Every structure is written in C-alpha cells, then in structure tokens.
mmCIF file of N, CA and C in Angstrom:
data_model
loop_
_atom_site.group_PDB
_atom_site.id
_atom_site.type_symbol
_atom_site.label_atom_id
_atom_site.label_comp_id
_atom_site.label_asym_id
_atom_site.label_seq_id
_atom_site.Cartn_x
_atom_site.Cartn_y
_atom_site.Cartn_z
ATOM 1 N N MET A 104 24.032 57.340 -18.785
ATOM 2 C CA MET A 104 24.387 56.808 -19.990
ATOM 3 C C MET A 104 25.799 56.000 -19.950
ATOM 4 N N ILE A 105 25.792 54.756 -20.449
ATOM 5 C CA ILE A 105 27.021 54.072 -20.404
ATOM 6 C C ILE A 105 27.621 54.102 -21.860
ATOM 7 N N LEU A 106 28.815 54.586 -22.006
ATOM 8 C CA LEU A 106 29.496 54.707 -23.286
ATOM 9 C C LEU A 106 30.403 53.472 -23.384
ATOM 10 N N ILE A 107 30.230 52.621 -24.531
ATOM 11 C CA ILE A 107 31.121 51.549 -24.778
ATOM 12 C C ILE A 107 31.895 51.890 -25.986
ATOM 13 N N THR A 108 33.133 51.761 -25.956
ATOM 14 C CA THR A 108 33.984 52.146 -27.132
ATOM 15 C C THR A 108 35.048 51.025 -27.332
ATOM 16 N N GLY A 109 35.659 51.034 -28.487
ATOM 17 C CA GLY A 109 36.654 50.244 -28.703
ATOM 18 C C GLY A 109 36.758 49.889 -30.292
ATOM 19 N N PRO A 110 37.928 49.236 -30.721
ATOM 20 C CA PRO A 110 38.062 48.978 -32.112
ATOM 21 C C PRO A 110 36.904 48.081 -32.707
ATOM 22 N N LEU A 111 36.975 48.115 -33.926
ATOM 23 C CA LEU A 111 35.933 47.415 -34.741
ATOM 24 C C LEU A 111 36.206 45.899 -34.512
ATOM 25 N N TRP A 112 35.044 45.151 -34.281
ATOM 26 C CA TRP A 112 34.941 43.833 -33.991
ATOM 27 C C TRP A 112 35.725 43.386 -32.764
ATOM 28 N N SER A 113 35.566 44.234 -31.632
ATOM 29 C CA SER A 113 36.328 44.028 -30.408
ATOM 30 C C SER A 113 35.457 43.306 -29.358
ATOM 31 N N GLY A 114 34.196 43.187 -29.666
ATOM 32 C CA GLY A 114 33.225 42.509 -28.698
ATOM 33 C C GLY A 114 32.238 43.517 -28.076
ATOM 34 N N LYS A 115 32.150 44.751 -28.521
ATOM 35 C CA LYS A 115 31.514 45.783 -27.976
ATOM 36 C C LYS A 115 29.931 45.443 -27.779
ATOM 37 N N ARG A 116 29.482 44.908 -28.891
ATOM 38 C CA ARG A 116 27.914 44.520 -28.888
ATOM 39 C C ARG A 116 27.676 43.318 -27.841
ATOM 40 N N ASP A 117 28.652 42.377 -27.999
ATOM 41 C CA ASP A 117 28.366 41.282 -27.082
ATOM 42 C C ASP A 117 28.386 41.683 -25.638
ATOM 43 N N PHE A 118 29.418 42.569 -25.291
ATOM 44 C CA PHE A 118 29.419 43.128 -23.947
ATOM 45 C C PHE A 118 28.165 43.801 -23.583
ATOM 46 N N ALA A 119 27.628 44.700 -24.464
ATOM 47 C CA ALA A 119 26.441 45.390 -24.288
ATOM 48 C C ALA A 119 25.283 44.477 -24.060
ATOM 49 N N CYS A 120 25.239 43.472 -24.749
ATOM 50 C CA CYS A 120 24.098 42.283 -24.462
ATOM 51 C C CYS A 120 24.231 41.821 -23.128
ATOM 52 N N ARG A 121 25.480 41.459 -22.749
ATOM 53 C CA ARG A 121 25.659 40.874 -21.375
ATOM 54 C C ARG A 121 25.229 41.995 -20.298
ATOM 55 N N LEU A 122 25.646 43.105 -20.574
ATOM 56 C CA LEU A 122 25.395 44.269 -19.564
ATOM 57 C C LEU A 122 23.829 44.516 -19.477
ATOM 58 N N LEU A 123 23.168 44.516 -20.597
ATOM 59 C CA LEU A 123 21.734 44.673 -20.523
ATOM 60 C C LEU A 123 20.819 43.502 -20.339
ATOM 61 N N GLY A 124 21.453 42.377 -20.469
ATOM 62 C CA GLY A 124 20.687 41.124 -20.295
ATOM 63 C C GLY A 124 19.757 40.885 -21.465
ATOM 64 N N CYS A 125 20.246 41.121 -22.715
ATOM 65 C CA CYS A 125 19.391 40.904 -23.836
ATOM 66 C C CYS A 125 20.243 40.206 -24.913
ATOM 67 N N GLY A 126 19.487 39.819 -26.050
ATOM 68 C CA GLY A 126 20.109 39.205 -27.135
ATOM 69 C C GLY A 126 20.370 40.327 -28.185
ATOM 70 N N ARG A 127 21.092 39.953 -29.165
ATOM 71 C CA ARG A 127 21.501 40.981 -30.236
ATOM 72 C C ARG A 127 20.312 41.548 -30.916
ATOM 73 N N GLU A 128 19.263 40.597 -31.069
ATOM 74 C CA GLU A 128 18.057 41.138 -31.741
ATOM 75 C C GLU A 128 17.377 42.198 -30.812
ATOM 76 N N GLU A 129 17.556 42.170 -29.650
ATOM 77 C CA GLU A 129 16.878 43.120 -28.712
ATOM 78 C C GLU A 129 17.702 44.386 -28.505
ATOM 79 N N LEU A 130 19.005 44.323 -28.776
ATOM 80 C CA LEU A 130 19.981 45.401 -28.488
ATOM 81 C C LEU A 130 19.538 46.699 -29.118
ATOM 82 N N ALA A 131 18.988 46.709 -30.282
ATOM 83 C CA ALA A 131 18.623 48.011 -30.920
ATOM 84 C C ALA A 131 17.483 48.805 -30.161
ATOM 85 N N ALA A 132 16.753 48.046 -29.416
ATOM 86 C CA ALA A 132 15.647 48.627 -28.626
ATOM 87 C C ALA A 132 16.211 49.372 -27.365
ATOM 88 N N GLN A 133 17.387 48.858 -26.853
ATOM 89 C CA GLN A 133 17.931 49.406 -25.676
ATOM 90 C C GLN A 133 19.235 50.235 -25.800
ATOM 91 N N ALA A 134 19.857 50.147 -26.850
ATOM 92 C CA ALA A 134 21.059 50.818 -27.082
ATOM 93 C C ALA A 134 21.199 51.422 -28.484
ATOM 94 N N VAL A 135 22.086 52.319 -28.630
ATOM 95 C CA VAL A 135 22.557 52.870 -29.906
ATOM 96 C C VAL A 135 23.897 52.455 -30.158
ATOM 97 N N TRP A 136 23.949 51.792 -31.403
ATOM 98 C CA TRP A 136 25.510 51.419 -31.751
ATOM 99 C C TRP A 136 25.844 52.023 -32.984
ATOM 100 N N ASP A 137 27.045 52.087 -33.404
ATOM 101 C CA ASP A 137 27.583 52.813 -34.371
ATOM 102 C C ASP A 137 27.393 54.184 -34.391
ATOM 103 N N ALA A 138 27.433 54.721 -33.224
ATOM 104 C CA ALA A 138 27.226 56.218 -33.094
ATOM 105 C C ALA A 138 28.226 57.035 -33.987
ATOM 106 N N GLN A 139 29.442 56.508 -34.241
ATOM 107 C CA GLN A 139 30.323 57.150 -35.036
ATOM 108 C C GLN A 139 29.756 57.640 -36.384
ATOM 109 N N GLU A 140 28.883 56.629 -36.912
ATOM 110 C CA GLU A 140 28.178 56.970 -38.206
ATOM 111 C C GLU A 140 27.297 58.201 -38.114
ATOM 112 N N LEU A 141 26.648 58.364 -37.034
ATOM 113 C CA LEU A 141 25.886 59.556 -36.770
ATOM 114 C C LEU A 141 26.518 60.952 -36.865
ATOM 115 N N ALA A 142 27.801 60.742 -36.502
ATOM 116 C CA ALA A 142 28.772 61.926 -36.512
ATOM 117 C C ALA A 142 29.069 62.404 -37.822
ATOM 118 N N ALA A 143 29.123 61.535 -38.714
ATOM 119 C CA ALA A 143 29.488 61.777 -40.301
ATOM 120 C C ALA A 143 28.538 62.944 -40.806
ATOM 121 N N GLY A 144 29.011 64.002 -41.088
ATOM 122 C CA GLY A 144 28.206 64.981 -41.772
ATOM 123 C C GLY A 144 27.243 65.763 -40.770
ATOM 124 N N CYS A 145 27.333 65.593 -39.498
ATOM 125 C CA CYS A 145 26.506 66.224 -38.469
ATOM 126 C C CYS A 145 27.088 67.658 -38.364
ATOM 127 N N ASP A 146 26.110 68.523 -38.330
ATOM 128 C CA ASP A 146 26.395 69.965 -38.251
ATOM 129 C C ASP A 146 26.496 70.446 -36.738
ATOM 130 N N ASP A 147 25.939 69.756 -35.836
ATOM 131 C CA ASP A 147 25.873 70.083 -34.543
ATOM 132 C C ASP A 147 26.172 68.868 -33.517
ATOM 133 N N LEU A 148 27.468 68.678 -33.319
ATOM 134 C CA LEU A 148 27.769 67.509 -32.491
ATOM 135 C C LEU A 148 27.387 67.699 -31.109
ATOM 136 N N GLU A 149 27.297 68.781 -30.566
ATOM 137 C CA GLU A 149 26.961 69.079 -29.147
ATOM 138 C C GLU A 149 25.433 68.454 -29.026
ATOM 139 N N ALA A 150 24.549 68.973 -29.952
ATOM 140 C CA ALA A 150 23.228 68.604 -29.905
ATOM 141 C C ALA A 150 22.985 67.086 -30.118
ATOM 142 N N LEU A 151 23.839 66.413 -31.024
ATOM 143 C CA LEU A 151 23.711 64.998 -31.139
ATOM 144 C C LEU A 151 24.249 64.343 -29.750
ATOM 145 N N ALA A 152 25.247 64.749 -29.264
ATOM 146 C CA ALA A 152 25.866 64.132 -27.961
ATOM 147 C C ALA A 152 24.715 64.294 -26.772
ATOM 148 N N GLU A 153 24.078 65.485 -26.803
ATOM 149 C CA GLU A 153 22.929 65.642 -25.818
ATOM 150 C C GLU A 153 21.881 64.643 -26.046
ATOM 151 N N ARG A 154 21.486 64.490 -27.300
ATOM 152 C CA ARG A 154 20.388 63.567 -27.581
ATOM 153 C C ARG A 154 20.862 62.145 -27.257
ATOM 154 N N LEU A 155 22.019 61.699 -27.631
ATOM 155 C CA LEU A 155 22.548 60.324 -27.308
ATOM 156 C C LEU A 155 22.776 60.149 -25.832
ATOM 157 N N ALA A 156 22.982 61.213 -24.971
ATOM 158 C CA ALA A 156 23.265 61.082 -23.647
ATOM 159 C C ALA A 156 22.028 60.535 -22.938
ATOM 160 N N GLY A 157 20.887 60.706 -23.607
ATOM 161 C CA GLY A 157 19.515 60.275 -22.957
ATOM 162 C C GLY A 157 19.293 58.815 -23.173
ATOM 163 N N LYS A 158 20.207 58.178 -23.848
ATOM 164 C CA LYS A 158 20.080 56.695 -24.097
ATOM 165 C C LYS A 158 20.775 55.913 -22.845
ATOM 166 N N GLU A 159 20.388 54.662 -22.688
ATOM 167 C CA GLU A 159 20.988 53.865 -21.679
ATOM 168 C C GLU A 159 22.352 53.406 -21.956
ATOM 169 N N VAL A 160 22.584 52.929 -23.197
ATOM 170 C CA VAL A 160 23.964 52.612 -23.684
ATOM 171 C C VAL A 160 24.195 53.130 -25.019
ATOM 172 N N VAL A 161 25.410 53.669 -25.285
ATOM 173 C CA VAL A 161 25.790 54.156 -26.573
ATOM 174 C C VAL A 161 27.157 53.430 -26.897
ATOM 175 N N ILE A 162 27.210 52.787 -28.116
ATOM 176 C CA ILE A 162 28.288 52.112 -28.553
ATOM 177 C C ILE A 162 28.965 52.906 -29.638
ATOM 178 N N LEU A 163 30.287 53.236 -29.476
ATOM 179 C CA LEU A 163 31.036 54.100 -30.473
ATOM 180 C C LEU A 163 32.285 53.361 -30.813
ATOM 181 N N THR A 164 32.488 53.010 -32.208
ATOM 182 C CA THR A 164 33.699 52.346 -32.641
ATOM 183 C C THR A 164 34.800 53.410 -32.779
ATOM 184 N N GLU A 165 35.947 53.103 -32.359
ATOM 185 C CA GLU A 165 37.209 53.929 -32.598
ATOM 186 C C GLU A 165 37.591 53.858 -33.952
ATOM 187 N N VAL A 166 37.623 54.998 -34.626
ATOM 188 C CA VAL A 166 37.914 55.020 -36.003
ATOM 189 C C VAL A 166 39.122 55.704 -36.430
ATOM 190 N N GLY A 167 39.847 56.428 -35.560
ATOM 191 C CA GLY A 167 40.834 57.211 -36.012
ATOM 192 C C GLY A 167 42.282 56.780 -35.657
ATOM 193 N N GLY A 168 42.434 55.403 -35.446
ATOM 194 C CA GLY A 168 43.740 54.904 -35.008
ATOM 195 C C GLY A 168 44.602 54.333 -36.161
ATOM 196 N N GLY A 169 44.063 54.428 -37.333
ATOM 197 C CA GLY A 169 44.792 53.844 -38.426
ATOM 198 C C GLY A 169 45.526 54.919 -39.321
ATOM 199 N N VAL A 170 45.608 54.586 -40.641
ATOM 200 C CA VAL A 170 46.230 55.283 -41.691
ATOM 201 C C VAL A 170 45.258 56.472 -41.912
ATOM 202 N N VAL A 171 45.841 57.623 -41.945
ATOM 203 C CA VAL A 171 44.954 58.879 -42.293
ATOM 204 C C VAL A 171 44.622 58.746 -43.763
ATOM 205 N N PRO A 172 43.284 58.784 -44.034
ATOM 206 C CA PRO A 172 42.625 58.704 -45.319
ATOM 207 C C PRO A 172 43.058 59.977 -46.257
ATOM 208 N N THR A 173 43.247 59.766 -47.496
ATOM 209 C CA THR A 173 43.533 60.823 -48.357
ATOM 210 C C THR A 173 42.291 61.586 -48.771
ATOM 211 N N ASP A 174 41.123 61.003 -48.557
ATOM 212 C CA ASP A 174 39.875 61.718 -48.903
ATOM 213 C C ASP A 174 39.534 62.759 -47.805
ATOM 214 N N PRO A 175 39.328 64.024 -48.130
ATOM 215 C CA PRO A 175 39.065 64.959 -47.168
ATOM 216 C C PRO A 175 37.822 64.709 -46.410
ATOM 217 N N GLN A 176 36.764 64.212 -47.086
ATOM 218 C CA GLN A 176 35.412 63.989 -46.368
ATOM 219 C C GLN A 176 35.610 62.910 -45.310
ATOM 220 N N VAL A 177 36.237 61.827 -45.661
ATOM 221 C CA VAL A 177 36.541 60.813 -44.684
ATOM 222 C C VAL A 177 37.356 61.255 -43.581
ATOM 223 N N ARG A 178 38.293 62.024 -43.749
ATOM 224 C CA ARG A 178 39.070 62.737 -42.595
ATOM 225 C C ARG A 178 38.171 63.522 -41.775
ATOM 226 N N ARG A 179 37.240 64.313 -42.331
ATOM 227 C CA ARG A 179 36.333 65.061 -41.482
ATOM 228 C C ARG A 179 35.403 64.131 -40.732
ATOM 229 N N ASP A 180 34.921 63.042 -41.388
ATOM 230 C CA ASP A 180 34.035 62.130 -40.606
ATOM 231 C C ASP A 180 34.769 61.572 -39.571
ATOM 232 N N ARG A 181 35.956 61.242 -39.588
ATOM 233 C CA ARG A 181 36.767 60.510 -38.570
ATOM 234 C C ARG A 181 36.923 61.551 -37.428
ATOM 235 N N GLU A 182 37.202 62.759 -37.780
ATOM 236 C CA GLU A 182 37.452 63.801 -36.785
ATOM 237 C C GLU A 182 36.145 64.011 -36.032
ATOM 238 N N ALA A 183 34.975 64.098 -36.679
ATOM 239 C CA ALA A 183 33.629 64.251 -36.142
ATOM 240 C C ALA A 183 33.438 63.091 -35.150
ATOM 241 N N ALA A 184 33.744 61.969 -35.586
ATOM 242 C CA ALA A 184 33.521 60.719 -34.703
ATOM 243 C C ALA A 184 34.430 60.905 -33.416
ATOM 244 N N GLY A 185 35.611 61.226 -33.463
ATOM 245 C CA GLY A 185 36.405 61.386 -32.376
ATOM 246 C C GLY A 185 35.880 62.482 -31.435
ATOM 247 N N ARG A 186 35.482 63.560 -32.042
ATOM 248 C CA ARG A 186 34.998 64.757 -31.248
ATOM 249 C C ARG A 186 33.663 64.286 -30.478
ATOM 250 N N LEU A 187 32.711 63.562 -31.175
ATOM 251 C CA LEU A 187 31.574 63.014 -30.559
ATOM 252 C C LEU A 187 31.955 62.136 -29.487
ATOM 253 N N GLY A 188 33.025 61.307 -29.549
ATOM 254 C CA GLY A 188 33.363 60.321 -28.527
ATOM 255 C C GLY A 188 33.885 61.203 -27.344
ATOM 256 N N CYS A 189 34.488 62.158 -27.545
ATOM 257 C CA CYS A 189 34.896 63.107 -26.299
ATOM 258 C C CYS A 189 33.661 63.637 -25.500
ATOM 259 N N LEU A 190 32.753 64.179 -26.444
ATOM 260 C CA LEU A 190 31.530 64.687 -25.943
ATOM 261 C C LEU A 190 30.764 63.738 -25.071
ATOM 262 N N LEU A 191 30.630 62.599 -25.773
ATOM 263 C CA LEU A 191 29.829 61.530 -25.033
ATOM 264 C C LEU A 191 30.528 61.026 -23.728
ATOM 265 N N ALA A 192 31.944 60.929 -23.761
ATOM 266 C CA ALA A 192 32.599 60.533 -22.547
ATOM 267 C C ALA A 192 32.331 61.478 -21.454
ATOM 268 N N ALA A 193 32.408 62.705 -21.803
ATOM 269 C CA ALA A 193 32.143 63.817 -20.766
ATOM 270 C C ALA A 193 30.785 63.695 -20.083
ATOM 271 N N ARG A 194 29.738 63.266 -20.935
ATOM 272 C CA ARG A 194 28.400 63.142 -20.400
ATOM 273 C C ARG A 194 28.143 61.806 -19.793
ATOM 274 N N ALA A 195 28.919 60.796 -20.077
ATOM 275 C CA ALA A 195 28.627 59.518 -19.523
ATOM 276 C C ALA A 195 28.875 59.329 -17.991
ATOM 277 N N SER A 196 28.057 58.461 -17.439
ATOM 278 C CA SER A 196 28.259 58.134 -15.995
ATOM 279 C C SER A 196 29.432 57.043 -15.863
ATOM 280 N N CYS A 197 29.451 56.226 -17.004
ATOM 281 C CA CYS A 197 30.513 55.087 -17.164
ATOM 282 C C CYS A 197 30.970 55.091 -18.577
ATOM 283 N N VAL A 198 32.318 54.889 -18.751
ATOM 284 C CA VAL A 198 32.906 54.747 -20.031
ATOM 285 C C VAL A 198 33.655 53.402 -20.049
ATOM 286 N N VAL A 199 33.401 52.449 -20.932
ATOM 287 C CA VAL A 199 34.066 51.166 -20.855
ATOM 288 C C VAL A 199 34.702 50.999 -22.317
ATOM 289 N N ARG A 200 36.026 50.630 -22.344
ATOM 290 C CA ARG A 200 36.627 50.282 -23.582
ATOM 291 C C ARG A 200 36.764 48.695 -23.678
ATOM 292 N N VAL A 201 36.353 48.188 -24.754
ATOM 293 C CA VAL A 201 36.254 46.765 -24.977
ATOM 294 C C VAL A 201 37.385 46.453 -26.037
ATOM 295 N N PHE A 202 38.242 45.570 -25.619
ATOM 296 C CA PHE A 202 39.455 45.196 -26.446
ATOM 297 C C PHE A 202 39.561 43.684 -26.455
ATOM 298 N N CYS A 203 39.598 42.971 -27.591
ATOM 299 C CA CYS A 203 39.632 41.556 -27.498
ATOM 300 C C CYS A 203 38.643 40.868 -26.615
ATOM 301 N N GLY A 204 37.351 41.573 -26.481
ATOM 302 C CA GLY A 204 36.295 41.013 -25.698
ATOM 303 C C GLY A 204 36.411 41.316 -24.299
ATOM 304 N N LEU A 205 37.484 41.994 -23.857
ATOM 305 C CA LEU A 205 37.720 42.319 -22.483
ATOM 306 C C LEU A 205 37.338 43.706 -22.187
ATOM 307 N N PRO A 206 36.454 44.024 -21.167
ATOM 308 C CA PRO A 206 36.034 45.262 -20.845
ATOM 309 C C PRO A 206 36.959 45.882 -19.925
ATOM 310 N N LEU A 207 37.313 47.207 -20.111
ATOM 311 C CA LEU A 207 38.150 48.007 -19.212
ATOM 312 C C LEU A 207 37.372 49.270 -18.773
ATOM 313 N N VAL A 208 37.019 49.441 -17.617
ATOM 314 C CA VAL A 208 36.321 50.617 -17.203
ATOM 315 C C VAL A 208 37.195 51.791 -17.117
ATOM 316 N N LEU A 209 36.943 52.862 -17.943
ATOM 317 C CA LEU A 209 37.834 54.047 -17.975
ATOM 318 C C LEU A 209 37.205 55.144 -17.115
ATOM 319 N N LYS A 210 36.012 55.115 -16.867
ATOM 320 C CA LYS A 210 35.323 56.133 -16.010
ATOM 321 C C LYS A 210 34.219 55.602 -15.369
ATOM 322 N N GLY A 211 33.951 55.801 -14.088
ATOM 323 C CA GLY A 211 32.781 55.487 -13.374
ATOM 324 C C GLY A 211 32.836 53.933 -12.998
ATOM 325 N N GLU A 212 31.621 53.372 -12.771
ATOM 326 C CA GLU A 212 31.510 51.965 -12.231
ATOM 327 C C GLU A 212 30.326 51.428 -13.085
ATOM 328 N N LEU A 213 30.494 50.104 -13.222
ATOM 329 C CA LEU A 213 29.238 49.334 -13.872
ATOM 330 C C LEU A 213 28.233 48.892 -12.859
#
C-alpha cells in the first residue's frame, strides 16, 4: 500500500491520479481518500488500518497541525486521524507527503 499524506488541498489526489494513471473520476475505484474521516468515531483503529492496508493507495489529510479545537469530540477525531496515520505508515510499503503539489517520499520507493 502507498500512503499519501499532506495538508488539505496540497495536491494529494492529483498526485495519486498521476501515480495510478487514472482520472479523478476513476480514482475512487483504485484508492481510498479522506481516510481521516474513517477514523472519526472508529472504535478499532488497528482493524481499520489493517483493512485499509489492503488497498493500493490510501490518501490521508493531515488534520492536527492547526489550532486545537475547543470541542472535545473534534479533538478526539483529530487524535484518531493522527493515530490512524501512524498505523498506516507502519504498514505502508511507501509513504509520500505532498506539499504544494510536490511529492516527498518519506518511506520506501515509488
């Protein structure tokens, strides 16, 4: 599995499309995006990470780099997204961070 991460609107989906040789309309069939949303309210992040690790590409938006929300549930969801990112990165053969449309390989090779 290739994990693609980075801030919101950084070019993650466009990079995934180039990597997979598909258009945006075909991306859903080949990749999981917005994986951080799956972490929200998830009771078993390990099981979720195991399920996602079977996909070809997983896209996870970094959500914890800003102001700490006052709402406790939003804080828990952000923490779950961060923990899911760690679990996915450990399972991934390749981790790529995309920033300003530029991919930076953090682990493995493309």
